Amino acid sequence: MILQEIPIQTMRPVLAILVLASASCGTWGRLPNPIDLGYGYDKDTIVFPGGTPYKVIDQFTGETNGGTWYAKNDFETAEHCGTHLDAPYHFDKNGRKVNEIPLDRLITKAILVDVSADVKDNSSYALPVKKLEEWTKTNGDIPDKSVILIKFGWGSRYPNKEQYLGPSDTDQRYPGLSEEAAQWIVDTKKFVGVGVDTLSLDRPGNPKKPNHVKILGSDMYGLENVNLTSDLPPQFDLLVMPIKLINGTGGPVRIIAH
Ligand SMILES: *[C@@H]1O[C@H](CO)[C@@H](O)[C@H](O)[C@H]1NC(C)=O
Ligand SMILES: *[C@@H]1O[C@H](CO)[C@@H](O)[C@H](O)[C@H]1NC(C)=O
Ligand SMILES: *[C@@H]1O[C@H](CO)[C@@H](O)[C@H](O)[C@H]1NC(C)=O
Ligand SMILES: [Zn+2]
C-alpha cells in the first residue's frame, strides 16, 4: 500500500505514536559517547589543604634477571585529593563510609545545573535557589536517586592551584552553593549525591562547613573536583566508582557520564 492511499484518519494515531516515542527517547537519551568526568592523578593533582599530596614511588621499572619486562609503583595520597568522593561519615559520625554506599546510588542518573555564565570570574558567587528552580522549570521532574552536578565553570582553571584554589591554602577563593541551595537539595529528597567543579561543597571561609554538614548529614555523598569542562546536556546517566576503601571518609573516584 502506498502512502497516499492511507486515509488521513488512520494516519493520525500513527503519527501520534511516532511523536510520543521520540519524546520519551529524548528524555534520558544516552550520550553518543561516554564522557570522563575525572581529572587524572599526577604531581599537579590538587589536594585539599592539609592532606598528603598524590605521590608515586617507583619500586621497579625494567627487566628482571630473566629478561622479563616488569614495572610496579607505590602511590600515596590523601583520601580528599583530585577528583574524589566524600562519604557521609566525613561529616556525620553515624554516616556511611565509602565501602558502605549502596551500588544503586553509584550507578545512577545525573542532572547538570550550569551556572558558569553567571559566575564568570566571580569567586564570591553563591548559587541561589532560583537557579535550581529554573532547572526544574526548564527540564521537568528530577528522577529519584540522582546526582546533582553543579557547573560553576571553575574547571578551566584546573590544575593551576593559584587560579583554582586561590592565592594560598589559608586564602581560598572559589564559588559554591549557598546554604539555602544546599538546603533545597536536601529538601527535595531526590538526590543521592552532589558534585561540584570546585574544591569543595562549601564556599571558603566558613569553618563550620554548613553545606558538608547538611548534605553528608542527609546520607548523600559529595563529589569534588569533578571535570565538567565538556559540553554536557542537562541530564544523563552516571557511573560513580570510588575506590573501595573500608571505613574510608572519602577517596579517589572515576565518574563517567554516559
Ligand atoms: C577534562 O575532561 C575532558 C573530557 O574528558 C578532557 O579532554 C580534559 O583533558 C580534562 N581536563 C583535565 C585537566 O584533565
Ligand atoms: C559575586 O557574587 C556575589 C554573591 O553571589 C554577589 O553578591 C556579587 O555581586 C557578585 N560580584 C560580581 C562582580 O558580580
Ligand atoms: C573499620 O571499622 C570497624 C568498626 O570501627 C573496625 O572494626 C574495623 O577494624 C575497621 N576496618 C578497617 C580496615 O579500618
Ligand atoms: Zn572531600
PDB file of C-alpha atoms and ligand atoms in Angstrom:
ATOM      1  CA  MET A   1       0.000   0.000   0.000  1.00  0.00           C
ATOM      2  CA  ILE A   2       1.446   3.356  -0.919  1.00  0.00           C
ATOM      3  CA  LEU A   3       1.258   6.286   1.500  1.00  0.00           C
ATOM      4  CA  GLN A   4      -1.238   8.403  -0.474  1.00  0.00           C
ATOM      5  CA  GLU A   5      -3.830   5.625  -0.177  1.00  0.00           C
ATOM      6  CA  ILE A   6      -3.902   5.651   3.658  1.00  0.00           C
ATOM      7  CA  PRO A   7      -6.923   7.675   4.769  1.00  0.00           C
ATOM      8  CA  ILE A   8      -5.901  10.624   6.943  1.00  0.00           C
ATOM      9  CA  GLN A   9      -7.955   9.294   9.904  1.00  0.00           C
ATOM     10  CA  THR A  10      -5.742   6.188  10.186  1.00  0.00           C
ATOM     11  CA  MET A  11      -2.531   8.177   9.850  1.00  0.00           C
ATOM     12  CA  ARG A  12      -3.128  10.426  12.832  1.00  0.00           C
ATOM     13  CA  PRO A  13      -2.677   7.740  15.541  1.00  0.00           C
ATOM     14  CA  VAL A  14       0.459   6.507  13.757  1.00  0.00           C
ATOM     15  CA  LEU A  15       1.937   9.999  13.794  1.00  0.00           C
ATOM     16  CA  ALA A  16       0.960  10.464  17.429  1.00  0.00           C
ATOM     17  CA  ILE A  17       2.753   7.243  18.372  1.00  0.00           C
ATOM     18  CA  LEU A  18       5.877   8.334  16.491  1.00  0.00           C
ATOM     19  CA  VAL A  19       5.903  11.693  18.251  1.00  0.00           C
ATOM     20  CA  LEU A  20       5.430  10.081  21.680  1.00  0.00           C
ATOM     21  CA  ALA A  21       8.172   7.551  21.033  1.00  0.00           C
ATOM     22  CA  SER A  22      10.717  10.176  20.037  1.00  0.00           C
ATOM     23  CA  ALA A  23       9.802  12.378  23.025  1.00  0.00           C
ATOM     24  CA  SER A  24      10.310   9.584  25.558  1.00  0.00           C
ATOM     25  CA  CYS A  25      13.631   8.555  23.998  1.00  0.00           C
ATOM     26  CA  GLY A  26      14.842  12.141  24.184  1.00  0.00           C
ATOM     27  CA  THR A  27      14.274  12.495  27.929  1.00  0.00           C
ATOM     28  CA  TRP A  28      17.079  10.222  29.116  1.00  0.00           C
ATOM     29  CA  GLY A  29      18.784   9.600  25.807  1.00  0.00           C
ATOM     30  CA  ARG A  30      22.231   8.211  26.400  1.00  0.00           C
ATOM     31  CA  LEU A  31      25.191  10.315  25.350  1.00  0.00           C
ATOM     32  CA  PRO A  32      26.607   9.346  21.957  1.00  0.00           C
ATOM     33  CA  ASN A  33      29.918   8.567  23.695  1.00  0.00           C
ATOM     34  CA  PRO A  34      30.793   8.161  27.387  1.00  0.00           C
ATOM     35  CA  ILE A  35      32.490  11.226  28.886  1.00  0.00           C
ATOM     36  CA  ASP A  36      35.156  11.033  31.566  1.00  0.00           C
ATOM     37  CA  LEU A  37      34.361  13.484  34.391  1.00  0.00           C
ATOM     38  CA  GLY A  38      37.583  12.881  36.309  1.00  0.00           C
ATOM     39  CA  TYR A  39      40.966  14.550  36.363  1.00  0.00           C
ATOM     40  CA  GLY A  40      43.970  12.241  36.287  1.00  0.00           C
ATOM     41  CA  TYR A  41      46.326  11.802  39.245  1.00  0.00           C
ATOM     42  CA  ASP A  42      49.821  13.190  38.889  1.00  0.00           C
ATOM     43  CA  LYS A  43      52.182  15.587  40.665  1.00  0.00           C
ATOM     44  CA  ASP A  44      49.899  18.554  39.888  1.00  0.00           C
ATOM     45  CA  THR A  45      46.745  16.983  41.349  1.00  0.00           C
ATOM     46  CA  ILE A  46      45.140  19.430  43.748  1.00  0.00           C
ATOM     47  CA  VAL A  47      44.748  18.117  47.284  1.00  0.00           C
ATOM     48  CA  PHE A  48      42.509  19.583  49.943  1.00  0.00           C
ATOM     49  CA  PRO A  49      44.929  21.639  52.106  1.00  0.00           C
ATOM     50  CA  GLY A  50      46.381  19.617  54.952  1.00  0.00           C
ATOM     51  CA  GLY A  51      46.143  16.314  53.089  1.00  0.00           C
ATOM     52  CA  THR A  52      49.026  14.263  51.675  1.00  0.00           C
ATOM     53  CA  PRO A  53      49.569  15.207  48.029  1.00  0.00           C
ATOM     54  CA  TYR A  54      49.460  12.411  45.476  1.00  0.00           C
ATOM     55  CA  LYS A  55      52.880  10.860  45.034  1.00  0.00           C
ATOM     56  CA  VAL A  56      54.097   7.886  43.034  1.00  0.00           C
ATOM     57  CA  ILE A  57      57.104   5.883  44.195  1.00  0.00           C
ATOM     58  CA  ASP A  58      58.799   3.765  41.545  1.00  0.00           C
ATOM     59  CA  GLN A  59      59.508   0.320  43.022  1.00  0.00           C
ATOM     60  CA  PHE A  60      60.834  -1.325  39.912  1.00  0.00           C
ATOM     61  CA  THR A  61      60.915  -0.453  36.238  1.00  0.00           C
ATOM     62  CA  GLY A  62      62.967  -2.555  33.898  1.00  0.00           C
ATOM     63  CA  GLU A  63      63.887  -6.107  33.077  1.00  0.00           C
ATOM     64  CA  THR A  64      64.189  -8.883  35.622  1.00  0.00           C
ATOM     65  CA  ASN A  65      67.212 -11.176  35.647  1.00  0.00           C
ATOM     66  CA  GLY A  66      65.208 -13.475  33.383  1.00  0.00           C
ATOM     67  CA  GLY A  67      64.756 -10.679  30.812  1.00  0.00           C
ATOM     68  CA  THR A  68      61.052 -10.171  31.503  1.00  0.00           C
ATOM     69  CA  TRP A  69      59.668  -6.632  31.494  1.00  0.00           C
ATOM     70  CA  TYR A  70      58.459  -5.736  34.977  1.00  0.00           C
ATOM     71  CA  ALA A  71      57.127  -2.461  36.395  1.00  0.00           C
ATOM     72  CA  LYS A  72      55.453  -1.609  39.696  1.00  0.00           C
ATOM     73  CA  ASN A  73      54.913   1.508  41.793  1.00  0.00           C
ATOM     74  CA  ASP A  74      53.556   2.511  45.152  1.00  0.00           C
ATOM     75  CA  PHE A  75      51.414   5.591  45.492  1.00  0.00           C
ATOM     76  CA  GLU A  76      50.317   7.687  48.421  1.00  0.00           C
ATOM     77  CA  THR A  77      47.510  10.180  48.576  1.00  0.00           C
ATOM     78  CA  ALA A  78      45.024  11.874  50.857  1.00  0.00           C
ATOM     79  CA  GLU A  79      41.511  10.466  50.570  1.00  0.00           C
ATOM     80  CA  HIS A  80      40.412  14.001  49.641  1.00  0.00           C
ATOM     81  CA  CYS A  81      42.668  14.602  46.646  1.00  0.00           C
ATOM     82  CA  GLY A  82      41.889  15.225  42.987  1.00  0.00           C
ATOM     83  CA  THR A  83      38.505  14.036  41.715  1.00  0.00           C
ATOM     84  CA  HIS A  84      37.184  12.337  44.822  1.00  0.00           C
ATOM     85  CA  LEU A  85      34.104  11.258  46.736  1.00  0.00           C
ATOM     86  CA  ASP A  86      33.164  12.455  50.216  1.00  0.00           C
ATOM     87  CA  ALA A  87      31.407   9.706  52.172  1.00  0.00           C
ATOM     88  CA  PRO A  88      28.639  10.734  54.604  1.00  0.00           C
ATOM     89  CA  TYR A  89      30.932   9.700  57.506  1.00  0.00           C
ATOM     90  CA  HIS A  90      33.300  12.572  56.559  1.00  0.00           C
ATOM     91  CA  PHE A  91      30.914  14.985  58.322  1.00  0.00           C
ATOM     92  CA  ASP A  92      28.480  12.663  60.107  1.00  0.00           C
ATOM     93  CA  LYS A  93      29.790  10.324  62.779  1.00  0.00           C
ATOM     94  CA  ASN A  94      26.931   7.895  62.107  1.00  0.00           C
ATOM     95  CA  GLY A  95      27.159   8.241  58.325  1.00  0.00           C
ATOM     96  CA  ARG A  96      28.123   5.638  55.752  1.00  0.00           C
ATOM     97  CA  LYS A  97      31.758   5.085  54.907  1.00  0.00           C
ATOM     98  CA  VAL A  98      32.981   4.752  51.316  1.00  0.00           C
ATOM     99  CA  ASN A  99      32.582   0.967  51.183  1.00  0.00           C
ATOM    100  CA  GLU A 100      29.066   1.190  52.647  1.00  0.00           C
ATOM    101  CA  ILE A 101      27.495   3.303  49.868  1.00  0.00           C
ATOM    102  CA  PRO A 102      24.972   1.060  48.057  1.00  0.00           C
ATOM    103  CA  LEU A 103      25.680   0.356  44.386  1.00  0.00           C
ATOM    104  CA  ASP A 104      22.276   1.646  43.277  1.00  0.00           C
ATOM    105  CA  ARG A 105      23.391   5.093  44.440  1.00  0.00           C
ATOM    106  CA  LEU A 106      26.552   4.837  42.325  1.00  0.00           C
ATOM    107  CA  ILE A 107      25.013   3.504  39.106  1.00  0.00           C
ATOM    108  CA  THR A 108      22.550   6.293  38.627  1.00  0.00           C
ATOM    109  CA  LYS A 109      21.415   9.393  36.748  1.00  0.00           C
ATOM    110  CA  ALA A 110      22.669  12.957  36.923  1.00  0.00           C
ATOM    111  CA  ILE A 111      21.236  16.378  36.356  1.00  0.00           C
ATOM    112  CA  LEU A 112      23.555  19.229  35.416  1.00  0.00           C
ATOM    113  CA  VAL A 113      22.962  22.774  36.620  1.00  0.00           C
ATOM    114  CA  ASP A 114      25.235  25.049  34.613  1.00  0.00           C
ATOM    115  CA  VAL A 115      25.733  28.482  36.178  1.00  0.00           C
ATOM    116  CA  SER A 116      29.100  29.180  34.567  1.00  0.00           C
ATOM    117  CA  ALA A 117      27.675  32.115  32.571  1.00  0.00           C
ATOM    118  CA  ASP A 118      26.561  33.781  35.831  1.00  0.00           C
ATOM    119  CA  VAL A 119      29.771  33.033  37.740  1.00  0.00           C
ATOM    120  CA  LYS A 120      32.266  34.190  35.124  1.00  0.00           C
ATOM    121  CA  ASP A 121      35.289  35.037  37.313  1.00  0.00           C
ATOM    122  CA  ASN A 122      33.363  35.782  40.494  1.00  0.00           C
ATOM    123  CA  SER A 123      34.923  33.665  43.229  1.00  0.00           C
ATOM    124  CA  SER A 124      32.386  35.066  45.724  1.00  0.00           C
ATOM    125  CA  TYR A 125      29.462  33.655  43.742  1.00  0.00           C
ATOM    126  CA  ALA A 126      26.935  31.738  45.869  1.00  0.00           C
ATOM    127  CA  LEU A 127      24.485  29.552  43.934  1.00  0.00           C
ATOM    128  CA  PRO A 128      20.972  30.869  44.621  1.00  0.00           C
ATOM    129  CA  VAL A 129      17.926  28.582  44.961  1.00  0.00           C
ATOM    130  CA  LYS A 130      16.445  30.398  41.955  1.00  0.00           C
ATOM    131  CA  LYS A 131      18.875  28.631  39.596  1.00  0.00           C
ATOM    132  CA  LEU A 132      17.764  25.222  40.911  1.00  0.00           C
ATOM    133  CA  GLU A 133      14.107  26.116  40.468  1.00  0.00           C
ATOM    134  CA  GLU A 134      14.894  27.284  36.929  1.00  0.00           C
ATOM    135  CA  TRP A 135      16.339  23.858  36.136  1.00  0.00           C
ATOM    136  CA  THR A 136      13.096  22.103  37.076  1.00  0.00           C
ATOM    137  CA  LYS A 137      11.002  24.667  35.173  1.00  0.00           C
ATOM    138  CA  THR A 138      13.037  24.080  32.022  1.00  0.00           C
ATOM    139  CA  ASN A 139      13.712  20.350  32.299  1.00  0.00           C
ATOM    140  CA  GLY A 140      10.890  18.872  34.366  1.00  0.00           C
ATOM    141  CA  ASP A 141      10.964  16.401  37.229  1.00  0.00           C
ATOM    142  CA  ILE A 142      14.156  15.279  38.880  1.00  0.00           C
ATOM    143  CA  PRO A 143      14.482  11.487  38.775  1.00  0.00           C
ATOM    144  CA  ASP A 144      14.705   9.672  42.113  1.00  0.00           C
ATOM    145  CA  LYS A 145      18.147   8.788  43.458  1.00  0.00           C
ATOM    146  CA  SER A 146      20.007  11.067  41.079  1.00  0.00           C
ATOM    147  CA  VAL A 147      23.177  13.097  41.475  1.00  0.00           C
ATOM    148  CA  ILE A 148      23.116  16.860  41.056  1.00  0.00           C
ATOM    149  CA  LEU A 149      26.216  18.243  39.364  1.00  0.00           C
ATOM    150  CA  ILE A 150      26.794  21.983  39.545  1.00  0.00           C
ATOM    151  CA  LYS A 151      28.998  23.579  36.931  1.00  0.00           C
ATOM    152  CA  PHE A 152      30.469  26.842  38.179  1.00  0.00           C
ATOM    153  CA  GLY A 153      32.868  26.903  35.220  1.00  0.00           C
ATOM    154  CA  TRP A 154      35.898  26.602  37.500  1.00  0.00           C
ATOM    155  CA  GLY A 155      37.309  23.534  35.727  1.00  0.00           C
ATOM    156  CA  SER A 156      39.127  25.508  33.035  1.00  0.00           C
ATOM    157  CA  ARG A 157      41.463  26.674  35.846  1.00  0.00           C
ATOM    158  CA  TYR A 158      42.420  23.140  36.934  1.00  0.00           C
ATOM    159  CA  PRO A 159      45.187  22.232  37.877  1.00  0.00           C
ATOM    160  CA  ASN A 160      46.555  25.766  38.219  1.00  0.00           C
ATOM    161  CA  LYS A 161      46.489  25.919  42.014  1.00  0.00           C
ATOM    162  CA  GLU A 162      46.500  29.684  42.358  1.00  0.00           C
ATOM    163  CA  GLN A 163      43.651  30.130  39.880  1.00  0.00           C
ATOM    164  CA  TYR A 164      41.649  27.147  41.100  1.00  0.00           C
ATOM    165  CA  LEU A 165      42.122  27.243  44.889  1.00  0.00           C
ATOM    166  CA  GLY A 166      43.109  30.855  45.456  1.00  0.00           C
ATOM    167  CA  PRO A 167      46.232  32.764  46.492  1.00  0.00           C
ATOM    168  CA  SER A 168      47.067  30.395  49.377  1.00  0.00           C
ATOM    169  CA  ASP A 169      45.761  27.492  51.457  1.00  0.00           C
ATOM    170  CA  THR A 170      44.573  29.998  54.071  1.00  0.00           C
ATOM    171  CA  ASP A 171      43.089  32.390  51.494  1.00  0.00           C
ATOM    172  CA  GLN A 172      40.977  30.130  49.306  1.00  0.00           C
ATOM    173  CA  ARG A 173      38.751  31.678  46.618  1.00  0.00           C
ATOM    174  CA  TYR A 174      36.173  29.822  44.574  1.00  0.00           C
ATOM    175  CA  PRO A 175      32.413  29.916  44.086  1.00  0.00           C
ATOM    176  CA  GLY A 176      29.995  27.484  45.672  1.00  0.00           C
ATOM    177  CA  LEU A 177      26.498  26.639  46.845  1.00  0.00           C
ATOM    178  CA  SER A 178      24.649  28.997  49.129  1.00  0.00           C
ATOM    179  CA  GLU A 179      23.390  27.375  52.329  1.00  0.00           C
ATOM    180  CA  GLU A 180      19.844  27.863  51.029  1.00  0.00           C
ATOM    181  CA  ALA A 181      20.704  25.948  47.844  1.00  0.00           C
ATOM    182  CA  ALA A 182      22.202  23.102  49.896  1.00  0.00           C
ATOM    183  CA  GLN A 183      19.015  23.033  51.968  1.00  0.00           C
ATOM    184  CA  TRP A 184      16.851  22.983  48.808  1.00  0.00           C
ATOM    185  CA  ILE A 185      18.823  19.980  47.519  1.00  0.00           C
ATOM    186  CA  VAL A 186      18.298  18.139  50.824  1.00  0.00           C
ATOM    187  CA  ASP A 187      14.596  19.035  50.978  1.00  0.00           C
ATOM    188  CA  THR A 188      13.781  17.621  47.505  1.00  0.00           C
ATOM    189  CA  LYS A 189      14.732  14.118  48.793  1.00  0.00           C
ATOM    190  CA  LYS A 190      15.569  13.322  45.156  1.00  0.00           C
ATOM    191  CA  PHE A 191      19.334  13.141  45.338  1.00  0.00           C
ATOM    192  CA  VAL A 192      21.924  10.602  46.459  1.00  0.00           C
ATOM    193  CA  GLY A 193      24.896  12.860  45.724  1.00  0.00           C
ATOM    194  CA  VAL A 194      26.061  16.397  45.000  1.00  0.00           C
ATOM    195  CA  GLY A 195      29.010  17.181  42.736  1.00  0.00           C
ATOM    196  CA  VAL A 196      30.902  20.396  42.041  1.00  0.00           C
ATOM    197  CA  ASP A 197      33.678  21.512  39.673  1.00  0.00           C
ATOM    198  CA  THR A 198      35.499  23.212  42.557  1.00  0.00           C
ATOM    199  CA  LEU A 199      37.493  22.051  45.561  1.00  0.00           C
ATOM    200  CA  SER A 200      34.592  21.906  47.996  1.00  0.00           C
ATOM    201  CA  LEU A 201      30.844  21.645  48.591  1.00  0.00           C
ATOM    202  CA  ASP A 202      31.343  24.654  50.861  1.00  0.00           C
ATOM    203  CA  ARG A 203      32.370  28.133  49.935  1.00  0.00           C
ATOM    204  CA  PRO A 204      35.701  29.072  51.508  1.00  0.00           C
ATOM    205  CA  GLY A 205      35.897  30.847  54.836  1.00  0.00           C
ATOM    206  CA  ASN A 206      33.275  29.159  56.999  1.00  0.00           C
ATOM    207  CA  PRO A 207      34.958  26.629  59.306  1.00  0.00           C
ATOM    208  CA  LYS A 208      31.555  25.125  60.201  1.00  0.00           C
ATOM    209  CA  LYS A 209      31.267  23.728  56.646  1.00  0.00           C
ATOM    210  CA  PRO A 210      27.473  24.034  56.673  1.00  0.00           C
ATOM    211  CA  ASN A 211      26.920  22.503  53.223  1.00  0.00           C
ATOM    212  CA  HIS A 212      29.011  19.429  54.023  1.00  0.00           C
ATOM    213  CA  VAL A 213      27.102  19.036  57.295  1.00  0.00           C
ATOM    214  CA  LYS A 214      23.703  19.360  55.578  1.00  0.00           C
ATOM    215  CA  ILE A 215      24.448  17.215  52.525  1.00  0.00           C
ATOM    216  CA  LEU A 216      26.586  14.441  54.028  1.00  0.00           C
ATOM    217  CA  GLY A 217      24.419  14.514  57.158  1.00  0.00           C
ATOM    218  CA  SER A 218      21.437  13.631  54.924  1.00  0.00           C
ATOM    219  CA  ASP A 219      23.094  10.409  53.697  1.00  0.00           C
ATOM    220  CA  MET A 220      24.218  11.899  50.405  1.00  0.00           C
ATOM    221  CA  TYR A 221      27.762  11.708  49.119  1.00  0.00           C
ATOM    222  CA  GLY A 222      29.810  14.586  47.736  1.00  0.00           C
ATOM    223  CA  LEU A 223      31.878  14.691  44.551  1.00  0.00           C
ATOM    224  CA  GLU A 224      34.577  17.340  44.409  1.00  0.00           C
ATOM    225  CA  ASN A 225      36.878  18.500  41.622  1.00  0.00           C
ATOM    226  CA  VAL A 226      34.546  16.975  39.035  1.00  0.00           C
ATOM    227  CA  ASN A 227      35.717  17.697  35.499  1.00  0.00           C
ATOM    228  CA  LEU A 228      32.678  19.412  33.974  1.00  0.00           C
ATOM    229  CA  THR A 229      34.581  21.167  31.195  1.00  0.00           C
ATOM    230  CA  SER A 230      32.930  19.033  28.481  1.00  0.00           C
ATOM    231  CA  ASP A 231      29.770  20.076  26.718  1.00  0.00           C
ATOM    232  CA  LEU A 232      27.132  18.174  28.719  1.00  0.00           C
ATOM    233  CA  PRO A 233      23.330  18.101  28.386  1.00  0.00           C
ATOM    234  CA  PRO A 234      21.081  18.859  31.411  1.00  0.00           C
ATOM    235  CA  GLN A 235      20.600  15.147  32.211  1.00  0.00           C
ATOM    236  CA  PHE A 236      22.387  11.867  31.539  1.00  0.00           C
ATOM    237  CA  ASP A 237      23.269   8.513  33.070  1.00  0.00           C
ATOM    238  CA  LEU A 238      26.118   8.487  35.552  1.00  0.00           C
ATOM    239  CA  LEU A 239      28.564   5.922  36.848  1.00  0.00           C
ATOM    240  CA  VAL A 240      30.362   6.807  40.100  1.00  0.00           C
ATOM    241  CA  MET A 241      33.131   4.383  41.016  1.00  0.00           C
ATOM    242  CA  PRO A 242      35.009   5.225  44.213  1.00  0.00           C
ATOM    243  CA  ILE A 243      37.995   3.186  45.344  1.00  0.00           C
ATOM    244  CA  LYS A 244      36.612   0.623  47.810  1.00  0.00           C
ATOM    245  CA  LEU A 245      38.295   1.854  50.969  1.00  0.00           C
ATOM    246  CA  ILE A 246      36.997   0.034  54.040  1.00  0.00           C
ATOM    247  CA  ASN A 247      35.962   2.761  56.506  1.00  0.00           C
ATOM    248  CA  GLY A 248      37.122   5.463  54.080  1.00  0.00           C
ATOM    249  CA  THR A 249      35.927   9.025  54.747  1.00  0.00           C
ATOM    250  CA  GLY A 250      36.326   9.607  51.031  1.00  0.00           C
ATOM    251  CA  GLY A 251      38.539   8.506  48.200  1.00  0.00           C
ATOM    252  CA  PRO A 252      39.572   8.794  44.561  1.00  0.00           C
ATOM    253  CA  VAL A 253      36.681   8.158  42.171  1.00  0.00           C
ATOM    254  CA  ARG A 254      36.074   7.521  38.487  1.00  0.00           C
ATOM    255  CA  ILE A 255      32.978   9.348  37.254  1.00  0.00           C
ATOM    256  CA  ILE A 256      31.596   8.603  33.807  1.00  0.00           C
ATOM    257  CA  ALA A 257      28.714  10.390  32.121  1.00  0.00           C
ATOM    258  CA  HIS A 258      27.072   8.114  29.530  1.00  0.00           C
TER     259      HIS A 258
HETATM  260  C1  LIG B   1      38.538  17.175  31.406  1.00  0.00           C
HETATM  261  O1  LIG B   1      37.777  16.265  30.625  1.00  0.00           O
HETATM  262  C2  LIG B   1      37.922  16.423  29.227  1.00  0.00           C
HETATM  263  C3  LIG B   1      36.983  15.415  28.586  1.00  0.00           C
HETATM  264  O2  LIG B   1      37.217  14.116  29.081  1.00  0.00           O
HETATM  265  C4  LIG B   1      39.373  16.225  28.847  1.00  0.00           C
HETATM  266  O3  LIG B   1      39.525  16.459  27.472  1.00  0.00           O
HETATM  267  C5  LIG B   1      40.253  17.192  29.646  1.00  0.00           C
HETATM  268  O4  LIG B   1      41.603  16.930  29.374  1.00  0.00           O
HETATM  269  C6  LIG B   1      40.007  17.019  31.126  1.00  0.00           C
HETATM  270  N1  LIG B   1      40.782  18.034  31.870  1.00  0.00           N
HETATM  271  C7  LIG B   1      41.831  17.728  32.630  1.00  0.00           C
HETATM  272  C8  LIG B   1      42.540  18.866  33.275  1.00  0.00           C
HETATM  273  O5  LIG B   1      42.184  16.563  32.833  1.00  0.00           O
HETATM  274  C1  LIG B   2      29.631  37.876  43.001  1.00  0.00           C
HETATM  275  O1  LIG B   2      28.661  37.048  43.615  1.00  0.00           O
HETATM  276  C2  LIG B   2      28.165  37.583  44.830  1.00  0.00           C
HETATM  277  C3  LIG B   2      27.284  36.516  45.501  1.00  0.00           C
HETATM  278  O2  LIG B   2      26.550  35.737  44.586  1.00  0.00           O
HETATM  279  C4  LIG B   2      27.406  38.856  44.519  1.00  0.00           C
HETATM  280  O3  LIG B   2      26.910  39.423  45.743  1.00  0.00           O
HETATM  281  C5  LIG B   2      28.369  39.841  43.865  1.00  0.00           C
HETATM  282  O4  LIG B   2      27.669  40.994  43.493  1.00  0.00           O
HETATM  283  C6  LIG B   2      28.993  39.227  42.638  1.00  0.00           C
HETATM  284  N1  LIG B   2      30.035  40.114  42.109  1.00  0.00           N
HETATM  285  C7  LIG B   2      30.108  40.446  40.830  1.00  0.00           C
HETATM  286  C8  LIG B   2      31.243  41.326  40.444  1.00  0.00           C
HETATM  287  O5  LIG B   2      29.291  40.050  40.002  1.00  0.00           O
HETATM  288  C1  LIG B   3      36.522  -0.480  60.162  1.00  0.00           C
HETATM  289  O1  LIG B   3      35.797  -0.045  61.271  1.00  0.00           O
HETATM  290  C2  LIG B   3      35.338  -1.124  62.085  1.00  0.00           C
HETATM  291  C3  LIG B   3      34.416  -0.517  63.157  1.00  0.00           C
HETATM  292  O2  LIG B   3      35.059   0.528  63.810  1.00  0.00           O
HETATM  293  C4  LIG B   3      36.555  -1.848  62.662  1.00  0.00           C
HETATM  294  O3  LIG B   3      36.132  -2.950  63.427  1.00  0.00           O
HETATM  295  C5  LIG B   3      37.429  -2.364  61.507  1.00  0.00           C
HETATM  296  O4  LIG B   3      38.612  -2.919  62.018  1.00  0.00           O
HETATM  297  C6  LIG B   3      37.787  -1.215  60.588  1.00  0.00           C
HETATM  298  N1  LIG B   3      38.497  -1.721  59.434  1.00  0.00           N
HETATM  299  C7  LIG B   3      39.450  -1.045  58.807  1.00  0.00           C
HETATM  300  C8  LIG B   3      40.095  -1.698  57.652  1.00  0.00           C
HETATM  301  O5  LIG B   3      39.784   0.098  59.140  1.00  0.00           O
HETATM  302 ZN    ZN B   4      36.400  15.775  50.108  1.00  0.00          ZN
END
